[in-house]
Each structure stands twice: as structure tokens, then as C-alpha cells.
């Protein structure tokens, strides 16, 4: 196979050889005469805050019989942000390792797809299936009941793969992949993560005071939540996504299929963390009350089907009653996630652009003080205000009612 690759200006992302590798992994075309490619920024909705989103287009010319054919393919490319912090670089690198080293181990089981296909994983660049070209889309605002079913189904399949791999290896996945699934969200450290956490706590305390609520319960909730997230004997632990907000979910045209995106925050943790986070980050209180039991039953049903297909009885893992109990045990995690992450992920597109467009302001908002920005948005967007206030109120009321262990 002869290859003539015409380079674009975006050679910092991919080499000739890497593009050829992507083509070979994606296509079964033979007798390729030339490959051309270019990479441009993706100007559609922003899918995350820790990376650049790009569109890779590859044109391939090949000979089939006596005819010369031209094929064009597009791929979604994620790249680490230039001059990013050590924390951002680490989480991007760990996501690349997830796609390159861990995901193929999960693919060996009889499980329907729950994530995009990855064609190339480097420490600073990922080349992924372009789900948009296959008709997948982001949800608008909050999840519908059909979208929630699809999302819960994808999460259950992801967790089932984790359970199956752990049974195959006969040791916890944290032992089999040491250093692989370190906690990243909500963890105090000596750097930016603590600053991000502190800025969120201060915002929540400020909103609590505005509502006439006891602001000290915010820190109490954080301390209690971190205790509840620790691994315990007898708990069903899996690789959790731990970042299941609406822009990390894409749905097929009919909303029957979901793909999970952005595995930058994966962690080995109690399985219910993903369920409760999915509910609290993507539904308001009324819809969550209406659909929570439905979502839990879907999760257990899909988990049972998937494990049974792979020769495991659900009773050996977790019964429906235990799923219900586990979700209730992690309630505080969902409530705190809505308070800490919600003010950022609930932003509509215009305000999300305002939040991230200026690097200097973004650094200030994200790590120093986001109170003024968020309160300004709350004043101009009544729906957003109601959702933020509901999250803070729910958290404080829950801690007051149930206290700490």
C-alpha cells in the first residue's frame, strides 16, 4: 500500500503515520493510493472544560478493480489544552490510558456498546468515533424519560463490564491496574483541585445564606460525603464514570441508545455513585421524584441481562433491594454534586461561553471566586436560579434531617 499524506497546518496533533493508523483501524480499504487530512476546531457545542475539541477529516483515494474511488471520513479529536496545568494534563493522560489500556479489556465481553470507538490514544490526543456523523446528539436542557432510560442502560453495561473483568482477574481492579483509578473529583490536594473545591463551597455557602439557610451545613455535607464514598467491604465497587452531566451523554436519533463520553474522572468506587449523580445532575427535583424508581429498576434489569449473557447470576452480584439501598446510601453524593458541579454544568450555552472564553477570567472564576458571575446569571435566568437554589436547599435540608454518621 502506497501512502502519500498531504500535511495540514495542524501537524502538532497527528503525524502522517498516526493518520494512516487511524485509517487502517477504521476502514478495510485496500490498495490505498493517497491519504489527505486536515484538522479544524469544532465550533459546535462545547463538550468539556479540560480539553480542546477538534474535527479530523481524512480523504482516502484507493483503487478498486479498474476504478479509482475517493472516500471521506470524519473523526472527533480531543487534545489537551496548550499550557494546561499539571492536574489537567494528568487527567487527560489518564483518560488516554483508559481508552488505550483498559477499554480493550472491557470490550472482550458480550455487551452492547456504551462508549464511542477509539482509533488512536496518545498522552495528549484522542481520535474517537464521530458520533454526530452517525446521528447522535446532545440532549436539550434536561433528560427526558426515554433519554434517562438510555443513559441508565449505558451506565449499567459499563458497570457490568467492570464486574465481569474483576471476576475474570480474581482481584480488585485497583490491584490489577495499580495507580490507574485514583479519585480526582471532590478531593482535597495541595493544588488547584482544592482551589476549585473551595470556590464551589464558598458559592454554595453564599447561596445558602441568601436563602436564609445554615451555610455551615455545606462543609458538613462535603465531609460526610467523602466518608461515604470510601470503599467498604461487601459493597459492589466498579469503575465509575463520575462525571455524568448532560454534555457527557450523546443519544441516537430515536433516543434509544446512549454513549458515555469523557472518561477523565473515572474512579473505582461504589456503583451507586454513577446512578445518583446521573439523577441529580440531569433532572430537577420533581422529575427525579417521578423517575428515580424507574431508573433504578432499569439499571438492575440491564445489569441482570448483561451479566446473565456472560454467565454470571445477578444474585451473585447485587439484588434489586441492594441497588435501592446503595442509591440511598449515596444520596448525599448526588446532592453535593448538584451543588458543587451544578452551577457550572447547568449554565446555558451563552453563559457557558462567557464562563470559558477568556482564559484569565476562567481561571479566576474556576479557582478563586465564582460567586459574582453565578449570582449575575441567577438574576438574569429564572430557570437557572430555581435549579441552583433547589440544589442548595435540598442539600441543607438533607443534612439537617439525617445529620452525620
Coordinates of N, CA, C and O in Angstrom, one line a residue, residues 6 68 79 110 126 145 152 162 164 178 216 227 278 293 335 350 364 371 379 386 394 397 401:
X6 N -0.7 14.4 2.6 CA -0.5 15.8 2.5 C -0.8 16.5 3.8 O -1.9 16.4 4.4
X68 N -10.9 4.2 -9.7 CA -10.3 4.9 -8.6 C -11.4 5.5 -7.7 O -12.3 6.3 -8.3
X79 N -7.9 17.0 22.4 CA -6.5 17.3 22.6 C -6.4 18.1 23.9 O -7.2 18.9 24.3
X110 N -19.5 -10.0 26.1 CA -20.7 -9.8 25.2 C -21.6 -8.7 25.8 O -22.5 -9.0 26.6
X126 N -6.6 12.2 21.5 CA -7.5 11.1 21.3 C -8.2 11.3 20.0 O -8.7 12.3 19.7
X145 N -37.6 11.1 29.8 CA -37.7 9.7 30.4 C -37.0 8.7 29.5 O -36.3 7.8 29.9
X152 N -29.2 5.3 31.6 CA -29.0 4.3 32.7 C -28.6 3.0 32.1 O -27.8 2.3 32.7
X162 N -17.1 -3.9 34.0 CA -16.2 -3.7 35.2 C -16.3 -4.9 36.1 O -15.3 -5.5 36.5
X164 N -17.5 -7.9 35.3 CA -17.0 -9.1 34.6 C -15.5 -9.2 34.6 O -14.9 -10.3 34.8
X178 N -2.8 -0.9 39.2 CA -2.4 -0.1 40.3 C -2.1 1.4 39.8 O -1.4 1.6 38.8
X216 N -23.2 26.6 57.3 CA -22.2 25.6 57.8 C -22.5 24.2 57.4 O -21.6 23.3 57.4
X227 N -16.6 10.7 53.3 CA -16.6 9.4 54.1 C -17.4 8.4 53.5 O -17.1 7.2 53.4
X278 N -26.1 10.7 38.0 CA -26.9 10.9 36.8 C -28.3 11.5 37.1 O -28.7 12.4 36.4
X293 N -37.3 5.7 40.8 CA -37.5 4.3 41.0 C -37.5 3.6 39.6 O -36.9 2.5 39.5
X335 N -26.5 14.9 45.9 CA -26.9 16.3 46.4 C -25.7 17.2 46.3 O -25.8 18.4 45.9
X350 N -24.9 30.2 26.2 CA -24.3 31.5 26.1 C -23.5 31.8 27.4 O -22.4 32.3 27.3
X364 N -9.9 32.7 37.2 CA -10.4 33.4 38.4 C -11.7 32.8 38.8 O -11.9 32.4 40.0
X371 N -18.6 33.5 42.7 CA -19.9 33.9 43.3 C -20.5 35.0 42.5 O -21.7 35.0 42.2
X379 N -29.6 36.0 38.4 CA -30.5 37.2 38.3 C -31.2 37.3 36.9 O -32.3 37.8 36.8
X386 N -33.8 28.9 39.9 CA -34.6 28.0 40.6 C -33.8 26.7 40.8 O -33.9 26.0 41.9
X394 N -32.0 21.5 49.0 CA -32.1 20.1 49.2 C -31.0 19.6 50.0 O -31.2 18.7 50.9
X397 N -31.3 20.8 53.8 CA -32.4 20.1 54.5 C -32.0 18.6 54.7 O -32.3 18.1 55.8
X401 N -31.7 16.9 58.4 CA -32.7 15.9 58.7 C -31.9 14.6 59.2 O -32.3 13.9 60.2

